[in-house]
PDB file of C-alpha atoms in Angstrom:
ATOM      1  CA  UNK T 421     -35.958  21.777  -4.781  1.00  0.00           C
ATOM      2  CA  UNK T 422     -34.690  18.158  -2.872  1.00  0.00           C
ATOM      3  CA  UNK T 423     -37.919  16.201  -0.822  1.00  0.00           C
ATOM      4  CA  UNK T 424     -36.947  15.364   2.001  1.00  0.00           C
ATOM      5  CA  UNK T 425     -37.485  11.608   2.683  1.00  0.00           C
ATOM      6  CA  UNK T 426     -35.893   9.662   5.861  1.00  0.00           C
ATOM      7  CA  UNK T 427     -34.732  11.412   9.033  1.00  0.00           C
ATOM      8  CA  UNK T 428     -32.012   9.463  11.119  1.00  0.00           C
ATOM      9  CA  UNK T 429     -28.963   8.893  11.830  1.00  0.00           C
ATOM     10  CA  UNK T 430     -26.919   9.149   8.823  1.00  0.00           C
ATOM     11  CA  UNK T 431     -23.669   9.829   6.859  1.00  0.00           C
ATOM     12  CA  UNK T 432     -23.036  10.061   2.952  1.00  0.00           C
ATOM     13  CA  UNK T 433     -20.827   8.987   0.287  1.00  0.00           C
ATOM     14  CA  UNK T 434     -20.272   7.776  -3.567  1.00  0.00           C
ATOM     15  CA  UNK T 435     -19.739   5.611  -6.103  1.00  0.00           C
ATOM     16  CA  UNK T 436     -20.076   1.704  -5.946  1.00  0.00           C
ATOM     17  CA  UNK T 437     -18.724  -1.655  -7.229  1.00  0.00           C
ATOM     18  CA  UNK T 438     -19.165  -4.204  -8.919  1.00  0.00           C
ATOM     19  CA  UNK T 439     -19.958  -5.515 -12.331  1.00  0.00           C
ATOM     20  CA  UNK T 440     -21.135  -2.886 -14.478  1.00  0.00           C
ATOM     21  CA  UNK T 441     -24.140  -4.264 -16.190  1.00  0.00           C
ATOM     22  CA  UNK T 442     -25.592  -4.191 -19.894  1.00  0.00           C
ATOM     23  CA  UNK T 443     -27.078  -0.955 -19.545  1.00  0.00           C
ATOM     24  CA  UNK T 444     -27.962   1.948 -22.686  1.00  0.00           C
ATOM     25  CA  UNK T 445     -26.243   4.956 -22.972  1.00  0.00           C
ATOM     26  CA  UNK T 446     -26.887   8.002 -20.063  1.00  0.00           C
ATOM     27  CA  UNK T 447     -30.531   8.442 -20.737  1.00  0.00           C
ATOM     28  CA  UNK T 448     -31.020  11.185 -17.688  1.00  0.00           C
ATOM     29  CA  UNK T 449     -33.129  10.139 -14.353  1.00  0.00           C
ATOM     30  CA  UNK T 450     -36.241   8.460 -14.651  1.00  0.00           C
ATOM     31  CA  UNK T 451     -39.144  10.126 -14.832  1.00  0.00           C
ATOM     32  CA  UNK T 452     -40.538   8.027 -11.827  1.00  0.00           C
ATOM     33  CA  UNK T 453     -40.074   9.216  -8.348  1.00  0.00           C
ATOM     34  CA  UNK T 454     -37.251   7.723  -6.337  1.00  0.00           C
ATOM     35  CA  UNK T 455     -36.863   6.544  -2.829  1.00  0.00           C
ATOM     36  CA  UNK T 456     -34.361   5.735  -0.641  1.00  0.00           C
ATOM     37  CA  UNK T 457     -34.408   4.219   3.102  1.00  0.00           C
ATOM     38  CA  UNK T 458     -31.800   4.740   5.590  1.00  0.00           C
ATOM     39  CA  UNK T 459     -31.677   1.000   6.700  1.00  0.00           C
ATOM     40  CA  UNK T 460     -28.633   0.671   9.132  1.00  0.00           C
ATOM     41  CA  UNK T 461     -27.359   3.804  11.171  1.00  0.00           C
ATOM     42  CA  UNK T 462     -23.685   3.750  13.019  1.00  0.00           C
ATOM     43  CA  UNK T 463     -21.154   5.745  14.153  1.00  0.00           C
ATOM     44  CA  UNK T 464     -19.411   8.432  16.452  1.00  0.00           C
ATOM     45  CA  UNK T 465     -20.515  11.600  14.198  1.00  0.00           C
ATOM     46  CA  UNK T 466     -24.284  10.465  13.248  1.00  0.00           C
ATOM     47  CA  UNK T 467     -26.245   9.640  16.945  1.00  0.00           C
ATOM     48  CA  UNK T 468     -30.130   8.521  16.103  1.00  0.00           C
ATOM     49  CA  UNK T 469     -31.298  11.672  14.694  1.00  0.00           C
ATOM     50  CA  UNK T 470     -28.930  14.366  13.912  1.00  0.00           C
ATOM     51  CA  UNK T 471     -28.766  13.640  10.079  1.00  0.00           C
ATOM     52  CA  UNK T 472     -30.816  13.975   6.552  1.00  0.00           C
ATOM     53  CA  UNK T 473     -31.698  12.105   4.111  1.00  0.00           C
ATOM     54  CA  UNK T 474     -33.580  13.684   0.530  1.00  0.00           C
ATOM     55  CA  UNK T 475     -33.588  12.808  -2.728  1.00  0.00           C
ATOM     56  CA  UNK T 476     -34.012  15.984  -5.526  1.00  0.00           C
ATOM     57  CA  UNK T 477     -37.383  16.056  -6.982  1.00  0.00           C
ATOM     58  CA  UNK T 478     -35.689  15.762 -10.750  1.00  0.00           C
ATOM     59  CA  UNK T 479     -33.511  12.188  -9.470  1.00  0.00           C
ATOM     60  CA  UNK T 480     -29.997  14.018  -9.998  1.00  0.00           C
ATOM     61  CA  UNK T 481     -28.954  13.736  -7.003  1.00  0.00           C
ATOM     62  CA  UNK T 482     -29.427  13.198  -3.371  1.00  0.00           C
ATOM     63  CA  UNK T 483     -28.374  15.024  -0.319  1.00  0.00           C
ATOM     64  CA  UNK T 484     -26.873  13.966   3.895  1.00  0.00           C
ATOM     65  CA  UNK T 485     -27.319  17.041   6.226  1.00  0.00           C
ATOM     66  CA  UNK T 486     -25.901  16.586   9.917  1.00  0.00           C
ATOM     67  CA  UNK T 487     -26.207  18.130  13.069  1.00  0.00           C
ATOM     68  CA  UNK T 488     -23.593  16.968  15.142  1.00  0.00           C
ATOM     69  CA  UNK T 489     -20.633  15.720  13.079  1.00  0.00           C
ATOM     70  CA  UNK T 490     -17.040  17.260  14.655  1.00  0.00           C
ATOM     71  CA  UNK T 491     -13.775  16.003  14.920  1.00  0.00           C
ATOM     72  CA  UNK T 492     -11.522  17.942  17.830  1.00  0.00           C
ATOM     73  CA  UNK T 493      -8.400  17.774  19.702  1.00  0.00           C
ATOM     74  CA  UNK T 494      -7.239  20.445  22.532  1.00  0.00           C
ATOM     75  CA  UNK T 495      -9.192  22.300  24.983  1.00  0.00           C
ATOM     76  CA  UNK T 496     -12.196  20.799  26.077  1.00  0.00           C
ATOM     77  CA  UNK T 497     -12.407  17.607  23.837  1.00  0.00           C
ATOM     78  CA  UNK T 498     -11.720  14.711  25.285  1.00  0.00           C
ATOM     79  CA  UNK T 499      -9.280  11.461  24.115  1.00  0.00           C
ATOM     80  CA  UNK T 500     -11.444   9.871  21.299  1.00  0.00           C
ATOM     81  CA  UNK T 501     -12.866  13.057  19.912  1.00  0.00           C
ATOM     82  CA  UNK T 502     -10.037  12.899  17.495  1.00  0.00           C
ATOM     83  CA  UNK T 503     -11.891  10.569  15.036  1.00  0.00           C
ATOM     84  CA  UNK T 504     -15.481  11.104  14.347  1.00  0.00           C
ATOM     85  CA  UNK T 505     -17.198   7.967  11.860  1.00  0.00           C
ATOM     86  CA  UNK T 506     -20.391   7.551  10.334  1.00  0.00           C
ATOM     87  CA  UNK T 507     -21.550   4.043   8.211  1.00  0.00           C
ATOM     88  CA  UNK T 508     -24.670   4.339   6.367  1.00  0.00           C
ATOM     89  CA  UNK T 509     -26.329   1.429   4.663  1.00  0.00           C
ATOM     90  CA  UNK T 510     -28.814   2.889   1.963  1.00  0.00           C
ATOM     91  CA  UNK T 511     -31.922   0.940   0.608  1.00  0.00           C
ATOM     92  CA  UNK T 512     -31.682   3.089  -3.175  1.00  0.00           C
ATOM     93  CA  UNK T 513     -34.821   2.058  -4.336  1.00  0.00           C
ATOM     94  CA  UNK T 514     -35.512   3.410  -8.327  1.00  0.00           C
ATOM     95  CA  UNK T 515     -37.787   3.169 -11.314  1.00  0.00           C
ATOM     96  CA  UNK T 516     -38.146  -0.639 -12.854  1.00  0.00           C
ATOM     97  CA  UNK T 517     -35.611  -0.423 -15.937  1.00  0.00           C
ATOM     98  CA  UNK T 518     -33.119   1.617 -14.458  1.00  0.00           C
ATOM     99  CA  UNK T 519     -29.855   1.213 -12.711  1.00  0.00           C
ATOM    100  CA  UNK T 520     -27.648   4.120 -11.271  1.00  0.00           C
ATOM    101  CA  UNK T 521     -23.742   5.056 -10.395  1.00  0.00           C
ATOM    102  CA  UNK T 522     -22.953   7.450  -7.838  1.00  0.00           C
ATOM    103  CA  UNK T 523     -20.736   9.654 -10.308  1.00  0.00           C
ATOM    104  CA  UNK T 524     -19.577  13.227  -8.009  1.00  0.00           C
ATOM    105  CA  UNK T 525     -20.173  13.588  -4.211  1.00  0.00           C
ATOM    106  CA  UNK T 526     -19.341  17.164  -2.680  1.00  0.00           C
ATOM    107  CA  UNK T 527     -19.035  17.054   0.752  1.00  0.00           C
ATOM    108  CA  UNK T 528     -19.284  20.612   3.259  1.00  0.00           C
ATOM    109  CA  UNK T 529     -17.635  21.857   5.951  1.00  0.00           C
ATOM    110  CA  UNK T 530     -15.889  23.910   8.480  1.00  0.00           C
ATOM    111  CA  UNK T 531     -12.778  23.431   9.758  1.00  0.00           C
ATOM    112  CA  UNK T 532     -10.200  25.744  12.691  1.00  0.00           C
ATOM    113  CA  UNK T 533      -6.744  24.253  12.590  1.00  0.00           C
ATOM    114  CA  UNK T 534      -3.472  26.083  14.779  1.00  0.00           C
ATOM    115  CA  UNK T 535      -0.789  26.053  12.775  1.00  0.00           C
ATOM    116  CA  UNK T 536       1.207  22.938  12.826  1.00  0.00           C
ATOM    117  CA  UNK T 537      -2.661  20.870  13.583  1.00  0.00           C
ATOM    118  CA  UNK T 538      -4.337  18.758  10.260  1.00  0.00           C
ATOM    119  CA  UNK T 539      -7.070  17.528   9.616  1.00  0.00           C
ATOM    120  CA  UNK T 540      -8.877  14.878   6.817  1.00  0.00           C
ATOM    121  CA  UNK T 541     -11.994  13.583   5.128  1.00  0.00           C
ATOM    122  CA  UNK T 542     -12.355   9.951   3.889  1.00  0.00           C
ATOM    123  CA  UNK T 543     -15.073   8.734   2.404  1.00  0.00           C
ATOM    124  CA  UNK T 544     -15.541   5.176   0.919  1.00  0.00           C
ATOM    125  CA  UNK T 545     -18.240   3.338  -0.912  1.00  0.00           C
ATOM    126  CA  UNK T 546     -19.702  -0.297  -1.868  1.00  0.00           C
ATOM    127  CA  UNK T 547     -22.587  -2.261  -2.948  1.00  0.00           C
ATOM    128  CA  UNK T 548     -23.502  -4.945  -0.777  1.00  0.00           C
ATOM    129  CA  UNK T 549     -22.384  -8.169  -1.467  1.00  0.00           C
ATOM    130  CA  UNK T 550     -19.459  -6.825  -3.816  1.00  0.00           C
ATOM    131  CA  UNK T 551     -15.602  -7.082  -3.477  1.00  0.00           C
ATOM    132  CA  UNK T 552     -14.718  -3.395  -4.635  1.00  0.00           C
ATOM    133  CA  UNK T 553     -14.082  -0.547  -2.182  1.00  0.00           C
ATOM    134  CA  UNK T 554     -13.551   3.121  -3.103  1.00  0.00           C
ATOM    135  CA  UNK T 555     -11.637   5.372  -0.989  1.00  0.00           C
ATOM    136  CA  UNK T 556     -11.184   8.466  -0.989  1.00  0.00           C
ATOM    137  CA  UNK T 557      -8.752  10.960   1.457  1.00  0.00           C
ATOM    138  CA  UNK T 558      -8.641  15.078   1.589  1.00  0.00           C
ATOM    139  CA  UNK T 559      -6.163  16.118   3.483  1.00  0.00           C
ATOM    140  CA  UNK T 560      -6.065  19.980   5.520  1.00  0.00           C
ATOM    141  CA  UNK T 561      -3.003  21.351   7.158  1.00  0.00           C
ATOM    142  CA  UNK T 562      -3.375  24.269   9.716  1.00  0.00           C
ATOM    143  CA  UNK T 563      -3.086  27.243  10.009  1.00  0.00           C
ATOM    144  CA  UNK T 564      -7.055  27.055   9.193  1.00  0.00           C
ATOM    145  CA  UNK T 565     -10.808  29.028  10.162  1.00  0.00           C
ATOM    146  CA  UNK T 566     -12.831  28.964   6.909  1.00  0.00           C
ATOM    147  CA  UNK T 567     -15.368  26.875   5.446  1.00  0.00           C
ATOM    148  CA  UNK T 568     -14.532  23.379   3.205  1.00  0.00           C
ATOM    149  CA  UNK T 569     -15.443  22.139   0.583  1.00  0.00           C
ATOM    150  CA  UNK T 570     -14.453  18.834  -0.997  1.00  0.00           C
ATOM    151  CA  UNK T 571     -15.155  16.604  -4.571  1.00  0.00           C
ATOM    152  CA  UNK T 572     -14.926  12.993  -5.545  1.00  0.00           C
ATOM    153  CA  UNK T 573     -15.532  12.994  -9.139  1.00  0.00           C
ATOM    154  CA  UNK T 574     -15.733   9.423 -10.869  1.00  0.00           C
ATOM    155  CA  UNK T 575     -15.194  10.063 -14.989  1.00  0.00           C
ATOM    156  CA  UNK T 576     -17.800   7.887 -17.171  1.00  0.00           C
ATOM    157  CA  UNK T 577     -15.752   5.691 -18.359  1.00  0.00           C
ATOM    158  CA  UNK T 578     -15.040   4.381 -14.409  1.00  0.00           C
ATOM    159  CA  UNK T 579     -18.671   4.336 -13.542  1.00  0.00           C
ATOM    160  CA  UNK T 580     -19.500   1.010 -11.848  1.00  0.00           C
ATOM    161  CA  UNK T 581     -23.459   1.245 -11.720  1.00  0.00           C
ATOM    162  CA  UNK T 582     -26.186  -1.752  -9.688  1.00  0.00           C
ATOM    163  CA  UNK T 583     -26.338  -4.680 -11.246  1.00  0.00           C
ATOM    164  CA  UNK T 584     -29.650  -4.630 -13.018  1.00  0.00           C
ATOM    165  CA  UNK T 585     -32.875  -6.309 -12.247  1.00  0.00           C
ATOM    166  CA  UNK T 586     -31.269  -6.850  -8.455  1.00  0.00           C
ATOM    167  CA  UNK T 587     -31.407  -5.050  -5.259  1.00  0.00           C
ATOM    168  CA  UNK T 588     -28.218  -4.592  -3.785  1.00  0.00           C
ATOM    169  CA  UNK T 589     -27.868  -2.124  -0.520  1.00  0.00           C
ATOM    170  CA  UNK T 590     -25.765   0.729  -1.152  1.00  0.00           C
ATOM    171  CA  UNK T 591     -23.455   0.987   1.783  1.00  0.00           C
ATOM    172  CA  UNK T 592     -21.855   4.675   2.776  1.00  0.00           C
ATOM    173  CA  UNK T 593     -18.319   4.933   5.341  1.00  0.00           C
ATOM    174  CA  UNK T 594     -17.501   8.500   5.949  1.00  0.00           C
ATOM    175  CA  UNK T 595     -14.463   9.662   8.812  1.00  0.00           C
ATOM    176  CA  UNK T 596     -13.077  12.612   9.976  1.00  0.00           C
ATOM    177  CA  UNK T 597      -9.610  12.896  11.766  1.00  0.00           C
ATOM    178  CA  UNK T 598      -8.093  16.038  13.638  1.00  0.00           C
ATOM    179  CA  UNK T 599      -4.151  15.827  14.675  1.00  0.00           C
ATOM    180  CA  UNK T 600      -2.608  18.541  17.317  1.00  0.00           C
ATOM    181  CA  UNK T 601       0.756  18.128  14.936  1.00  0.00           C
ATOM    182  CA  UNK T 602       3.110  20.789  16.130  1.00  0.00           C
ATOM    183  CA  UNK T 603       0.533  22.608  17.899  1.00  0.00           C
ATOM    184  CA  UNK T 604       0.117  22.614  21.851  1.00  0.00           C
ATOM    185  CA  UNK T 605      -3.508  20.914  22.780  1.00  0.00           C
ATOM    186  CA  UNK T 606      -2.572  22.357  25.918  1.00  0.00           C
ATOM    187  CA  UNK T 607      -3.675  25.546  25.359  1.00  0.00           C
ATOM    188  CA  UNK T 608      -6.206  25.151  22.021  1.00  0.00           C
ATOM    189  CA  UNK T 609      -8.245  23.869  20.650  1.00  0.00           C
ATOM    190  CA  UNK T 610      -8.286  22.171  16.762  1.00  0.00           C
ATOM    191  CA  UNK T 611     -11.944  20.816  14.745  1.00  0.00           C
ATOM    192  CA  UNK T 612     -12.969  19.425  11.704  1.00  0.00           C
ATOM    193  CA  UNK T 613     -17.091  19.657  11.801  1.00  0.00           C
ATOM    194  CA  UNK T 614     -19.591  17.905   8.657  1.00  0.00           C
ATOM    195  CA  UNK T 615     -22.062  19.432   9.957  1.00  0.00           C
ATOM    196  CA  UNK T 616     -24.799  22.414   8.594  1.00  0.00           C
ATOM    197  CA  UNK T 617     -25.656  23.894  11.850  1.00  0.00           C
ATOM    198  CA  UNK T 618     -27.282  27.037   9.175  1.00  0.00           C
ATOM    199  CA  UNK T 619     -29.361  24.804   7.499  1.00  0.00           C
ATOM    200  CA  UNK T 620     -27.183  25.091   4.194  1.00  0.00           C
ATOM    201  CA  UNK T 621     -26.448  21.439   1.823  1.00  0.00           C
ATOM    202  CA  UNK T 622     -23.669  19.673   3.596  1.00  0.00           C
ATOM    203  CA  UNK T 623     -23.026  16.853   1.228  1.00  0.00           C
ATOM    204  CA  UNK T 624     -24.058  16.488  -2.548  1.00  0.00           C
ATOM    205  CA  UNK T 625     -24.540  13.142  -4.487  1.00  0.00           C
ATOM    206  CA  UNK T 626     -24.566  12.924  -7.905  1.00  0.00           C
ATOM    207  CA  UNK T 627     -26.658  10.166 -10.027  1.00  0.00           C
ATOM    208  CA  UNK T 628     -25.177   8.755 -13.168  1.00  0.00           C
ATOM    209  CA  UNK T 629     -28.197   6.775 -14.676  1.00  0.00           C
ATOM    210  CA  UNK T 630     -28.659   4.460 -17.692  1.00  0.00           C
ATOM    211  CA  UNK T 631     -31.445   2.255 -18.744  1.00  0.00           C
ATOM    212  CA  UNK T 632     -31.482  -1.852 -18.451  1.00  0.00           C
ATOM    213  CA  UNK T 633     -32.257  -4.155 -21.004  1.00  0.00           C
TER     214      UNK T 633
END
């Protein structure tokens, strides 16, 4: 089960960057509590109070859920509604002697795209002070009228861990875009949402753990 940690504007995402620390083989999650503080929240997809972060009780993952993350074009939309984004700064406080990477990120939402319309979901992530940024893009083409789900997976050999003994902020950026394409935006509406109106888990980020020397 998930233990609620913090409620506020948020977004989320995946793996990070920097030099891999000298660490032992994957040992599984630490037994002591992992805490995530949301230090910064910016973006049209996550107004204050519309997102929540929770850490799994077994320290294997954390979730971010949204209630107002929707990009749309066409009838009833504003010119700026075609793109929504969220930028999140996370302070992941882990037990002493452990370090982490993100092995997988699962994103969920609902899409209604008219024939000819297109949608896009993008996520990027990096550690504060490190140059490498990982970015993954998923594209959708109408007609679509269904729940959607994407997964960004990092192979074991490519995992990048937070430096041992140093606290680095995990910056997570997400974005949704919708384009009318060849559909008629004067008569139709197309949208993509990354929210959790029914209370189900929206995004899930899986930790990979190692012990520091």
